[in-house]
Each structure stands twice: as structure tokens, then as C-alpha cells.
């Protein structure tokens, strides 16, 4: 795992500074992603430079150093990630006459591109990666991101210079940088708690979407850069899900579980290849327990497992992780956190994430990564199981809510929603029907006021996708809070995306895999782990596992109140039933209580109305109302307030 960055400045806008010197400064900002080595390469005549920081995992020698020039000299590569099937690709290339100096997957990636070209090589790669590839002959720069978006890459034009990098901080280190806050992206952030691709918090700077490539070149005869092109997909999650519905799995649950176990076993085994020590994050949940079990069966010694525990019983899964570790015989390490230790991470969040990011499980994830890094350099994670195999409580909650809503005529639902939201908030707790609309295990800890607000928000929904989007939204109408334009399009705001699948469960899994997973879960894991120089590998979202899971019928995912039916079936071979059959807990922190207690003074300062007025991004009135209601205990607005606080803290750090 590494960090990459660079720029293309054909008109020399950076002035007298050499491209090599500029890109070295950009690469220094990514030292945490690659603490073992740093390199740069520049084509002075073209005005192009590539920078790289290396976390040495495969081929620890200098033969794995990047940026790397291909054997024939045509291509130069800066690459972040791992291609797990590189041994097979290497053997194939050697059969075609290629010779290799070292043993890194980087050299194999370059060999594939030389042999088959970039477009034909991408479908051959199995792994997680982001890469920048300079074609010296054609004078074209290619950026590529892996199929599911595990590894990040940002890009855009500032001052007529094309900038790119693994993290936004590397772009901001270029002399021409002049980032302006994108208020539309800010509205998306308040609604979702993260900024969905292709948007970033800065105008004109974008995330390359998962499964896409982008090619930059200069205008013919002009020397200047061409207009920013559209990313082109080389793998489509939507097509995979559509194909799964057309060709559903026809076998029994036992047959499907056996095939899934085989897919997952191969995915885990491939991710255990490393020239350094590795371990696994073990929360005690189904997904991480299964990954741990599959690792342990493939290891000749106890696997190193790592768990973060909380003294608050409502948030503590460590006791279950300990029991799983004892049953499997792992080398287990756990750390119980106090609220003080978790809160000490908060000042570092703007530096770690570069743009507003409000998933509060970022706090324990960062501490878990630091705990693991003391003993290993690579860790496997169980992320992705909920999205692939129907594990979120919001899936049955949406299905249940829609089953009730569809019985009410649409015009009547809309009128009821307007009536409820127009009532004084003091009456909300007396509306059991509206609150009951979303009463479920997922929302068991929400106040009646919040349940009524969420219920009213989905009453006017015309399909299950709108119900789902309404349940997920934090600020329902962020345009009323952000001073500026409305919401730009993203997956969760695009009517075409929301209506893509008629099967409700497929629709929800698709939306989560297309937006929430790459732009929230994977961002959290990547930044938290790379901030301490730890590589995290995620076997459950191997694209071949995704393609298999897309074919599974609903009954193998959710049945009789049970989620992740097929994963439970696989896990029973390794873990006793009592450790499997328990409620889902999640990996959050007691944020609502902290905001009323130890974080209150910090929050009060950031939310001060006069401060919001002075900064000019947010309207103080709706923020003040939510803050007062939260402090009084009238409602629990922790997620809405945390979004605002994270933005305010990020703004303060600039």
C-alpha cells in the first residue's frame, strides 16, 4: 500500500520551480501512506511529474521502488494497492518472453500493460488499486481506480495544471492550488455524512468513481491540456446486479453456501500473500468472524486478531470477539477505550480525512488501526458483508415500512406528511402511528420525535428506493441549512439510479455498494489505516464474490427476520451457533451522550450563531434549534449535529 501523486503542467504554470522539486513536496504530504520509501520521476519537457511514497509489502528491496519505468521504457507507473493474482499473471508473461528484475506486483502490472495495453489488462487484474500511468510515446496520462473503489484517487484542474493524488492534501501542496469550497458538495455532506463521488469539498476537484479510468492529453497543436474528460467505466456494478437478476442462482442454500465458501476462501488466501507480518480486525460480528476463521484454517500458526472494546455495554462487541478468538485459537489483542482516548482523535480528523467526513466510527477505526500497527503491517477486514449479503437492519426496516405505505393512496400520504411536519414538535411524541411507521430494531434507540420526523420524511415516497433514501438521510433538506445552490446529482439523488431496480433488496444493496460503501466505509478504513502506515485488505468485496452474491435470491439473504442467511450458513462450520445468533451491534461511539457531556464546550464554540454568520456557509437558525433540542433531551440529533461539527472543525483547520 502506498501513496501516489503528481501533476501535468505543459504550459509551465508552476513557474521556475522544477517539476521534480514540486512533486517531491507533494509526495511528502503522503509520507504516512508510505513511510518506507519515497520516489519521484519527471518528464521536464512535457511538464509532467509523478511522486510516490511506499509501504513495502511485496519485494521489500529497491527493485520494487516507484515510480517504475517499464522494461521497454514506454510507460511510467505510480501505483497504490495490490494486484493479488500477480503470480499467475507473471507466469503467463514469462511464457510470452517477459523477464523480471524483482518480485513486486508493480513490475507485473507494467508488464501486462506492455503486452496487452491498459484497456485489455484491467479486466485481468484482481485486487485493489489506484494508478497513474504515463505513456511517453503517446503523451497521455491514464488514471485508474479498482472495481469497487477500495483505493482512492483525486484529480482536477487548478490554475491550468492537472493535479492528482491518493489524498487531497497532496493536491493542495502544489504552488498553483487555490481550493474553493463547493457548497453543493457541502449540502451532500450534510445529507449523507460523507461526500459521494464524483464530488469533493473543492470546486473543480473530483473523486474518480470506482471501476473507472480517465485519460488526459493535450489539445492537438496547442500544447495546452484538453478539456477534462468524463471517466469511462471498465467494470459496472449496475450491470453486474442486473445480470444477477436475469440469471439468479438456481441451486439450494447448501449448494450456494458451499460455492460461496470456496469463493471467500480463495479471496482470503490471496490476501494473505505478503512479505511482512499480517493480522485481522475481529469485531465479533459475522463478517469479521468468518474472515478470521478462513484465515486461521489457512495459517500454520495462530492468526493475530485485534479488537477495540468500549466500557459502555451498548457499544461493546469485544466480549464476543474474545469468545470467537478463543474458539478459533487466535493470538488475540484487545484494547478497551475510554471516551477520553476516543475524543483525543477528534483534532486529527481534518488532517486524516482532508475533507468533511462524519461517520463517527472513524474514531474507533483509527484507534484499532493504531493498535494493529504495533504488531503487523497488513490486516484483513470483514467490511462489505452487510452490503453484499443483506446484513443491515435498514433493509428489513425499509421493506416493512413500504409494505405499510403502499396500502395508503399516494395523495393521502403526501397530505399526511405535510400535516405532521407542520405540527408543533411538542405533539410529535403523541403520534404513535407516525412513529410506528419506522419502529424497528434499527431505530430502537431513536426518540419518538426523530422517528416521527423520519416517518414524515418517507410518507410521500413513491417507491421503496425513496423510502430507503429517506431513512438514510441525516439532514432531510440540507438546502435549508447551506447558503448556496441546491443538491447536485449523486447516486442517492439521481431518480434514474433510484429507479434502476424493481427488486427492493437488490436496489438497496446496489445503492449501498455504489455510494455508501466506497465513499463512507472504504474511505474510513483507508484513511484511518493509512494514517498509521497499515495496509488493510478486504476479501469480502473481491469482485468475483460480488458477482456471485449478485445472483443470490432474496431468501438466501433475508428470511424470517434473519439477515445474512447464507453467511450464517457458511460460518456455522467454524463458529458455534450461540456466537452467531445474536443482534447486530455496529462499531459506533456513544456520540449523543458525549455531545451533552464531555464534548459540549467544544461543540458549543463551533456551533455559535455569530461564528456561523461570520463564516457564511451555514444558516444558524436550523443548527441552533437542533442543538437546543439535543441538549434539552427533547430529541437526539447526534448525527445531524456531528455532520455540522465535522465541517466546522474542518473549516477551522484550513
XYZ file of C-alpha atoms in Angstrom:
654
model
C 0.000 0.000 0.000
C 1.324 3.391 -0.890
C 0.556 6.955 -1.828
C 0.775 8.423 -5.312
C 0.587 11.972 -6.573
C 1.607 14.123 -9.494
C 0.702 16.814 -11.979
C 0.790 17.717 -15.641
C 1.759 21.300 -16.396
C 2.502 21.556 -20.150
C 2.377 25.382 -20.111
C 4.782 25.748 -17.181
C 2.325 27.464 -14.834
C 4.354 26.436 -11.781
C 6.997 29.000 -12.759
C 10.673 28.442 -12.103
C 10.245 25.515 -9.761
C 11.351 22.234 -11.308
C 8.670 19.570 -11.766
C 10.789 17.133 -9.739
C 11.035 19.543 -6.824
C 7.310 20.304 -6.842
C 6.242 16.670 -6.962
C 8.633 15.758 -4.160
C 6.908 18.351 -1.966
C 3.532 16.884 -2.920
C 4.736 13.371 -2.108
C 5.978 14.424 1.330
C 2.378 15.090 2.349
C 1.694 11.356 1.828
C 4.589 10.061 3.943
C 2.140 8.358 6.334
C 0.820 6.202 3.456
C 4.322 5.081 2.554
C 6.809 5.509 5.391
C 9.371 3.057 3.943
C 10.497 4.850 0.786
C 9.786 7.838 -1.438
C 10.487 8.397 -5.113
C 9.761 10.786 -7.980
C 10.047 10.872 -11.750
C 9.661 13.820 -14.106
C 9.443 14.461 -17.828
C 10.718 18.051 -17.835
C 9.850 18.701 -21.494
C 6.260 17.543 -21.047
C 5.856 19.270 -17.685
C 4.712 16.024 -16.096
C 5.840 14.597 -12.766
C 4.929 11.538 -10.699
C 5.555 11.094 -6.982
C 5.247 8.027 -4.789
C 5.565 7.003 -1.147
C 5.983 3.318 -0.425
C 4.712 0.991 2.262
C 6.787 -2.071 1.427
C 4.658 -5.230 1.471
C 5.891 -7.247 -1.534
C 9.545 -7.236 -2.660
C 10.997 -5.099 0.111
C 14.115 -4.351 -1.954
C 14.836 -1.350 -4.154
C 13.612 -3.376 -7.146
C 10.062 -2.523 -6.048
C 10.678 1.232 -5.916
C 8.263 3.584 -7.684
C 7.603 5.436 -9.894
C 8.682 2.499 -12.058
C 9.612 2.604 -15.750
C 8.525 -0.358 -17.880
C 11.109 -2.748 -19.321
C 10.800 -1.248 -22.812
C 10.765 2.308 -21.467
C 7.386 3.371 -22.837
C 5.373 3.548 -19.603
C 5.953 5.050 -16.168
C 3.757 3.898 -13.292
C 2.888 5.249 -9.849
C 0.648 2.709 -8.200
C -1.171 2.263 -4.891
C -2.611 -1.091 -3.865
C -2.180 -4.773 -4.581
C -2.966 -6.988 -7.573
C -3.420 -10.303 -5.817
C -3.237 -12.538 -8.879
C 0.129 -11.156 -9.955
C 1.907 -14.570 -9.618
C -0.397 -16.080 -12.258
C -0.017 -13.030 -14.494
C 3.747 -13.131 -14.080
C 3.858 -16.786 -15.126
C 1.776 -16.003 -18.199
C 4.033 -13.097 -19.153
C 7.180 -15.136 -18.660
C 5.718 -17.688 -21.038
C 5.449 -14.888 -23.584
C 9.115 -13.925 -23.153
C 8.991 -11.245 -20.450
C 11.787 -11.119 -17.893
C 11.531 -9.505 -14.456
C 14.170 -7.873 -12.256
C 12.300 -8.185 -8.941
C 9.273 -9.867 -7.381
C 6.823 -6.968 -6.984
C 3.312 -6.835 -8.426
C 4.122 -3.342 -9.742
C 6.523 -4.756 -12.286
C 3.887 -7.316 -13.330
C 1.272 -4.587 -13.826
C 3.679 -2.764 -16.135
C 4.439 -5.998 -17.989
C 0.724 -6.572 -18.583
C 0.283 -3.066 -19.983
C 3.270 -3.508 -22.300
C 1.968 -6.859 -23.526
C -1.775 -6.224 -23.857
C -2.307 -2.469 -23.395
C -4.095 -0.814 -20.483
C -7.698 -1.430 -21.543
C -7.137 -5.157 -22.085
C -5.100 -5.516 -18.889
C -7.627 -4.040 -16.459
C -10.098 -6.965 -16.622
C -7.207 -9.319 -15.793
C -6.347 -7.597 -12.505
C -7.823 -8.974 -9.275
C -7.242 -6.598 -6.411
C -7.460 -3.119 -5.008
C -5.582 -0.380 -6.789
C -5.365 3.190 -7.954
C -2.758 4.025 -10.552
C -1.317 6.834 -12.612
C 0.259 5.653 -15.869
C 2.216 7.971 -18.169
C 2.513 6.854 -21.798
C 5.716 8.520 -23.000
C 5.118 7.662 -26.666
C 1.506 8.841 -26.918
C 1.942 11.593 -24.291
C -1.172 10.524 -22.452
C -1.797 10.236 -18.738
C -4.142 7.498 -17.508
C -5.735 7.375 -14.060
C -7.489 4.176 -12.959
C -9.407 3.066 -9.855
C -10.283 -0.518 -8.900
C -13.736 -2.008 -9.500
C -15.214 -1.497 -6.020
C -13.344 1.683 -5.081
C -11.097 0.350 -2.335
C -8.242 2.689 -3.211
C -8.790 6.421 -3.731
C -7.611 8.818 -6.394
C -8.498 12.502 -6.681
C -7.974 14.737 -9.680
C -8.821 18.105 -11.161
C -7.504 21.290 -12.714
C -6.250 24.251 -10.710
C -4.523 27.172 -12.383
C -4.484 25.291 -15.718
C -2.464 22.476 -14.127
C -3.850 18.940 -13.906
C -3.362 17.627 -10.359
C -3.935 14.142 -8.971
C -3.168 12.103 -5.891
C -4.226 9.486 -3.351
C -5.340 12.183 -0.924
C -6.452 15.771 -1.359
C -3.601 17.050 0.795
C -1.111 16.203 -1.951
C -3.012 18.391 -4.439
C -3.064 21.303 -2.014
C 0.754 21.212 -1.844
C 1.136 22.306 -5.487
C 2.072 26.015 -5.943
C -0.969 26.776 -8.143
C -3.519 25.343 -5.704
C -6.455 27.606 -4.887
C -9.235 25.456 -3.467
C -12.740 26.915 -3.151
C -15.429 25.208 -1.067
C -18.123 23.593 -3.204
C -21.390 24.471 -1.449
C -23.314 21.832 -3.369
C -20.894 19.185 -2.083
C -21.362 20.628 1.401
C -25.124 20.094 1.082
C -24.496 16.494 0.015
C -22.283 16.058 3.048
C -24.910 17.319 5.486
C -27.433 14.944 3.961
C -25.230 11.841 3.851
C -22.436 12.295 6.360
C -19.913 11.860 3.518
C -19.351 13.439 0.100
C -20.310 10.966 -2.651
C -18.262 10.557 -5.815
C -17.523 12.234 -8.098
C -17.761 15.288 -5.832
C -15.270 16.614 -3.291
C -15.446 19.575 -0.944
C -13.491 21.631 -3.503
C -14.876 23.058 -6.720
C -13.322 21.531 -9.807
C -11.706 18.643 -7.919
C -13.192 15.160 -8.220
C -13.021 11.600 -6.980
C -12.504 9.099 -9.767
C -15.516 6.769 -9.444
C -14.985 3.086 -8.715
C -14.366 0.884 -11.734
C -13.408 3.819 -13.950
C -10.446 5.101 -15.938
C -9.698 8.612 -17.164
C -7.251 9.707 -19.874
C -5.755 13.200 -20.130
C -3.968 14.543 -23.171
C -3.102 17.877 -24.742
C -5.084 19.658 -27.416
C -3.833 18.932 -30.900
C -1.240 21.516 -31.875
C -1.974 23.745 -28.866
C 0.247 22.250 -26.175
C -2.365 23.064 -23.533
C -4.315 20.394 -21.699
C -7.514 19.120 -23.233
C -10.834 19.716 -21.502
C -11.383 17.481 -18.501
C -12.748 14.206 -19.917
C -15.520 12.076 -18.462
C -14.391 8.954 -16.592
C -15.109 5.779 -18.574
C -16.200 2.601 -16.783
C -14.326 -0.641 -17.445
C -16.482 -2.590 -14.923
C -20.069 -1.771 -13.944
C -21.670 -2.692 -10.636
C -25.086 -1.855 -12.085
C -24.583 -4.325 -14.943
C -23.395 -6.978 -12.501
C -26.520 -6.549 -10.370
C -28.768 -6.516 -13.457
C -27.157 -9.702 -14.731
C -27.654 -11.287 -11.331
C -31.396 -10.657 -11.529
C -31.549 -12.089 -15.056
C -29.584 -15.198 -14.120
C -30.392 -15.949 -10.449
C -28.713 -18.796 -8.619
C -30.738 -21.987 -9.116
C -29.247 -24.320 -6.521
C -30.120 -24.937 -2.884
C -28.938 -22.898 0.080
C -26.422 -25.613 0.991
C -25.021 -25.608 -2.548
C -24.797 -21.822 -2.616
C -23.094 -21.755 0.785
C -20.522 -24.292 -0.416
C -19.749 -22.225 -3.529
C -19.578 -19.018 -1.513
C -17.189 -20.624 0.962
C -14.941 -21.586 -1.950
C -15.005 -18.047 -3.392
C -14.294 -16.493 0.006
C -11.570 -18.984 0.822
C -9.696 -18.144 -2.368
C -10.184 -14.410 -1.749
C -8.815 -14.658 1.794
C -5.899 -16.846 0.737
C -4.868 -14.386 -1.988
C -4.894 -11.564 0.546
C -2.607 -13.442 2.902
C 0.315 -13.144 0.469
C 2.807 -10.698 1.976
C 6.474 -10.426 2.850
C 5.573 -8.889 6.224
C 3.511 -9.803 9.308
C -0.280 -9.726 8.885
C -3.373 -9.987 11.082
C -7.111 -9.358 11.021
C -9.638 -6.957 12.556
C -12.041 -9.033 14.670
C -15.153 -7.243 15.919
C -17.044 -10.383 16.901
C -19.637 -9.838 14.167
C -20.436 -12.341 11.428
C -18.248 -10.862 8.707
C -15.003 -10.424 10.620
C -15.510 -13.777 12.382
C -15.817 -15.533 9.020
C -12.734 -13.828 7.584
C -10.798 -14.748 10.740
C -11.960 -18.358 10.586
C -10.967 -18.703 6.925
C -7.575 -17.150 7.676
C -6.951 -19.459 10.625
C -7.675 -22.592 8.573
C -5.031 -21.417 6.076
C -2.380 -20.479 8.613
C 0.193 -22.747 10.244
C 0.239 -20.598 13.389
C -2.296 -18.569 15.372
C -3.561 -15.597 13.378
C -3.109 -12.218 15.061
C -6.528 -10.691 15.814
C -7.271 -7.160 17.028
C -10.346 -5.763 18.757
C -11.376 -2.409 20.221
C -13.734 -2.533 23.208
C -15.867 0.111 24.933
C -16.761 0.362 28.595
C -20.310 1.300 27.517
C -22.134 -2.046 27.206
C -24.442 -0.790 24.430
C -21.437 -0.254 22.142
C -19.175 -3.123 23.206
C -18.681 -6.175 20.957
C -15.262 -7.016 22.395
C -16.636 -9.749 24.646
C -17.982 -11.581 21.587
C -14.709 -11.084 19.701
C -12.830 -12.583 22.645
C -15.044 -15.676 22.583
C -14.601 -16.086 18.821
C -10.827 -15.672 19.165
C -10.715 -18.274 21.948
C -12.742 -20.745 19.900
C -10.537 -20.314 16.807
C -7.282 -20.231 18.797
C -6.019 -16.881 17.527
C -3.316 -14.650 19.012
C -5.743 -12.045 20.304
C -5.112 -8.420 21.297
C -7.811 -6.124 22.599
C -7.878 -2.562 23.875
C -10.695 -1.040 25.877
C -11.217 2.631 25.162
C -12.291 5.411 27.423
C -14.241 8.320 25.984
C -11.173 10.486 26.565
C -8.995 8.327 24.285
C -11.568 8.350 21.517
C -12.089 12.102 21.815
C -8.345 12.737 21.559
C -8.539 11.584 17.931
C -11.051 14.323 17.016
C -8.487 17.129 16.452
C -6.682 14.880 13.944
C -9.760 14.146 11.824
C -9.427 17.101 9.390
C -5.793 16.173 8.723
C -6.564 12.464 8.300
C -9.598 12.832 6.021
C -8.804 16.111 4.168
C -12.486 16.886 3.643
C -15.540 16.701 5.915
C -16.306 13.077 6.838
C -18.785 12.315 9.617
C -19.002 8.562 10.159
C -18.358 8.552 13.915
C -16.953 5.010 13.755
C -13.894 6.749 12.268
C -12.767 7.253 15.876
C -12.564 3.583 16.970
C -11.386 2.549 13.476
C -8.406 4.894 13.737
C -7.558 3.534 17.188
C -7.993 -0.066 16.020
C -5.596 0.571 13.131
C -3.025 2.059 15.518
C -3.403 -0.968 17.820
C -2.841 -3.406 14.944
C 0.106 -1.452 13.527
C 2.091 -2.118 16.687
C 2.358 -5.790 15.677
C 1.591 -6.113 11.950
C 1.900 -4.215 8.691
C -1.122 -5.756 6.925
C -4.575 -6.514 8.331
C -7.629 -8.128 6.759
C -11.084 -6.694 7.399
C -14.640 -8.043 7.159
C -16.113 -4.939 5.529
C -18.619 -5.466 2.724
C -20.638 -8.350 4.134
C -23.629 -6.208 5.086
C -23.953 -4.662 1.636
C -23.425 -7.893 -0.274
C -25.468 -10.283 1.844
C -28.311 -8.125 3.186
C -26.967 -7.533 6.689
C -28.114 -4.009 7.515
C -31.197 -3.623 9.690
C -32.280 -0.824 7.368
C -33.058 -3.389 4.672
C -35.902 -5.151 6.534
C -36.921 -1.767 8.021
C -37.380 -0.346 4.511
C -39.270 -3.413 3.313
C -41.529 -3.285 6.364
C -42.190 0.456 6.028
C -43.010 0.142 2.312
C -45.354 -2.777 2.953
C -47.379 -0.416 5.163
C -47.074 2.681 2.998
C -48.165 1.057 -0.238
C -51.592 0.407 1.302
C -52.192 4.170 1.598
C -53.042 6.174 -1.560
C -50.177 8.426 -2.663
C -52.017 11.783 -2.373
C -53.147 10.883 1.136
C -49.580 10.020 2.175
C -48.313 13.370 0.902
C -51.024 15.283 2.730
C -50.288 13.374 5.954
C -46.581 14.168 5.668
C -47.287 17.889 5.278
C -49.701 17.817 8.223
C -47.272 16.050 10.562
C -44.295 18.254 9.760
C -46.458 21.331 10.288
C -47.422 20.364 13.840
C -45.564 21.748 16.868
C -42.742 19.426 17.892
C -44.267 19.001 21.326
C -47.064 16.976 19.750
C -44.727 14.629 17.846
C -44.329 12.197 20.726
C -48.137 11.827 20.761
C -48.255 10.498 17.207
C -47.704 6.772 17.738
C -48.854 5.880 14.219
C -46.237 8.079 12.565
C -43.565 6.946 14.995
C -44.549 3.320 14.493
C -44.058 3.629 10.749
C -40.310 3.242 11.227
C -40.248 1.434 14.547
C -37.744 -1.359 14.058
C -34.654 -2.865 15.620
C -32.578 -0.480 13.514
C -34.190 2.584 15.095
C -34.840 1.139 18.548
C -32.779 3.809 20.301
C -34.246 6.815 18.458
C -36.542 9.249 20.229
C -40.240 9.444 19.221
C -39.569 12.924 17.806
C -36.877 11.641 15.476
C -38.982 8.647 14.462
C -41.881 10.951 13.596
C -39.607 13.247 11.590
C -38.156 10.301 9.685
C -41.606 8.766 9.254
C -42.990 12.012 7.874
C -39.992 12.238 5.578
C -40.807 8.928 3.891
C -44.626 9.174 3.942
C -44.732 10.757 0.495
C -42.371 8.183 -1.031
C -43.493 6.723 -4.336
C -41.313 3.591 -4.243
C -39.091 1.600 -1.856
C -35.962 3.420 -3.065
C -37.348 6.742 -1.853
C -38.235 5.158 1.493
C -34.666 3.847 1.720
C -33.149 7.214 0.833
C -35.390 8.901 3.394
C -34.321 6.519 6.147
C -30.643 7.083 5.352
C -30.722 10.880 5.097
C -29.392 12.918 8.012
C -30.442 16.484 7.181
C -33.555 15.846 5.059
C -33.405 19.227 3.326
C -29.790 20.402 3.572
C -30.505 23.235 1.124
C -32.317 24.923 4.012
C -29.087 24.889 6.031
C -26.373 25.528 3.422
C -26.207 29.023 1.969
C -25.861 28.486 -1.770
C -27.037 26.158 -4.556
C -29.096 23.023 -4.092
C -28.036 19.408 -4.155
C -26.002 18.267 -7.167
C -26.649 14.811 -8.580
C -25.118 11.749 -6.990
C -26.288 8.142 -6.804
C -28.696 8.808 -3.917
C -30.134 11.967 -5.521
C -30.479 10.658 -9.084
C -34.044 9.464 -9.888
C -32.646 7.198 -12.611
C -30.396 5.443 -10.111
C -33.164 5.177 -7.510
C -35.491 3.541 -10.042
C -32.895 1.262 -11.650
C -34.001 -1.960 -9.889
C -37.551 -3.146 -9.267
C -36.384 -5.719 -6.735
C -36.247 -3.683 -3.481
C -33.480 -5.674 -1.790
C -31.288 -5.581 -4.893
C -31.944 -1.850 -5.148
C -30.824 -1.207 -1.570
C -27.726 -3.374 -1.868
C -26.818 -1.639 -5.128
C -27.196 1.852 -3.685
C -25.055 0.952 -0.683
C -22.356 -0.686 -2.815
C -22.365 2.195 -5.303
C -22.274 5.060 -2.796
C -22.185 4.314 0.929
C -19.554 1.584 0.774
C -16.897 3.275 -1.423
C -17.483 6.820 -0.179
C -18.030 6.121 3.521
C -16.888 2.682 4.689
C -13.851 2.351 2.433
C -12.817 5.988 2.913
C -12.949 5.452 6.668
C -10.876 2.272 6.505
C -8.331 3.636 4.020
C -7.639 6.936 5.783
C -7.714 5.514 9.309
C -5.325 2.675 8.452
C -3.008 4.605 6.144
C -2.658 7.404 8.690
C -0.606 4.919 10.728
C 1.018 3.099 7.788
C -1.161 -0.026 7.925
C -2.426 -1.818 4.811
C -5.984 -3.185 5.105
C -7.272 -5.819 2.673
C -10.981 -6.568 2.232
C -11.627 -10.081 0.879
C -15.442 -9.986 1.011
C -15.564 -7.469 -1.832
C -13.366 -9.358 -4.211
C -15.201 -8.609 -7.473
C -15.765 -12.324 -8.086
C -17.528 -12.607 -4.719
C -19.621 -9.565 -5.670
C -20.595 -11.139 -8.974
C -21.625 -14.348 -7.191
C -23.565 -12.501 -4.469
C -25.482 -10.538 -7.123
C -27.093 -13.796 -8.278
C -28.357 -14.857 -4.849
C -32.144 -14.840 -4.380
C -33.613 -12.753 -1.553
C -34.433 -15.846 0.540
C -30.705 -16.604 0.861
C -30.093 -13.116 2.227
C -33.049 -12.263 4.495
C -35.552 -14.823 5.759
C -37.898 -14.971 8.756
C -36.323 -11.956 10.394
C -32.758 -13.220 9.934
C -30.246 -11.273 7.871
C -27.196 -12.658 6.028
C -28.724 -16.128 5.870
C -26.058 -17.553 3.570
C -23.125 -16.147 5.561
C -24.548 -17.692 8.716
C -24.753 -20.998 6.861
C -21.049 -20.831 5.988
C -19.975 -19.620 9.409
C -21.716 -22.498 11.238
C -18.909 -24.754 10.008
C -16.406 -22.742 12.051
C -18.212 -20.966 14.913
C -20.785 -22.316 17.436
C -24.368 -21.163 16.920
C -24.586 -19.093 20.158
C -21.773 -16.864 18.895
C -23.545 -16.379 15.560
C -27.164 -15.874 16.580
C -27.134 -12.502 18.329
C -28.260 -8.948 17.500
C -26.129 -6.738 15.280
C -24.361 -4.024 17.283
C -22.228 -1.960 14.906
C -18.990 -0.095 15.580
C -20.038 3.336 16.763
C -19.420 5.526 19.792
C -21.947 6.991 22.279
C -21.930 10.267 20.381
C -25.248 11.670 21.600
C -24.230 11.408 25.241
C -20.767 12.826 24.546
C -22.269 15.904 22.881
C -24.302 16.590 26.018
C -21.289 15.917 28.227
C -17.531 15.965 27.549
C -17.829 17.377 24.011
C -20.351 20.059 24.879
C -17.964 23.025 25.225
C -16.096 22.087 22.029
C -19.370 21.799 20.132
C -20.833 24.977 21.621
C -17.930 27.001 20.295
C -18.103 25.544 16.775
C -21.901 25.974 16.578
C -22.040 29.542 17.908
C -24.523 31.522 15.727
C -22.214 34.505 15.386
C -19.481 32.205 14.138
C -21.745 30.628 11.512
C -22.832 34.078 10.342
C -19.229 35.245 10.056
C -18.133 32.187 8.068
C -21.099 32.427 5.704
C -21.650 28.765 4.834
C -24.474 27.657 7.145
C -27.666 29.304 8.342
C -27.506 29.469 12.136
C -31.242 29.136 12.897
C -31.823 25.448 11.988
C -28.498 24.464 13.556
C -29.314 26.294 16.793
C -32.739 24.627 17.016
C -31.276 21.154 16.682
C -28.561 21.946 19.225
C -31.036 23.237 21.798
C -33.372 20.271 21.331
C -30.467 17.856 21.659
C -29.095 19.467 24.828
C -32.535 19.512 26.445
C -33.070 15.820 25.699
C -36.168 16.637 23.656
C -34.636 14.789 20.691
C -31.447 13.011 19.708
C -29.912 14.880 16.770
C -26.388 13.492 17.180
C -25.904 12.579 13.514
C -27.129 15.906 12.176
C -25.047 17.851 14.676
C -21.955 15.704 14.152
C -22.096 16.467 10.422
C -22.128 20.205 11.138
C -19.400 19.902 13.775
C -17.130 17.934 11.459
C -17.493 20.572 8.748
C -16.846 23.347 11.244
C -13.749 21.614 12.573
C -12.504 21.056 9.005
C -13.123 24.711 8.166
C -11.226 25.797 11.261
C -8.252 23.636 10.275
C -7.788 25.190 6.818
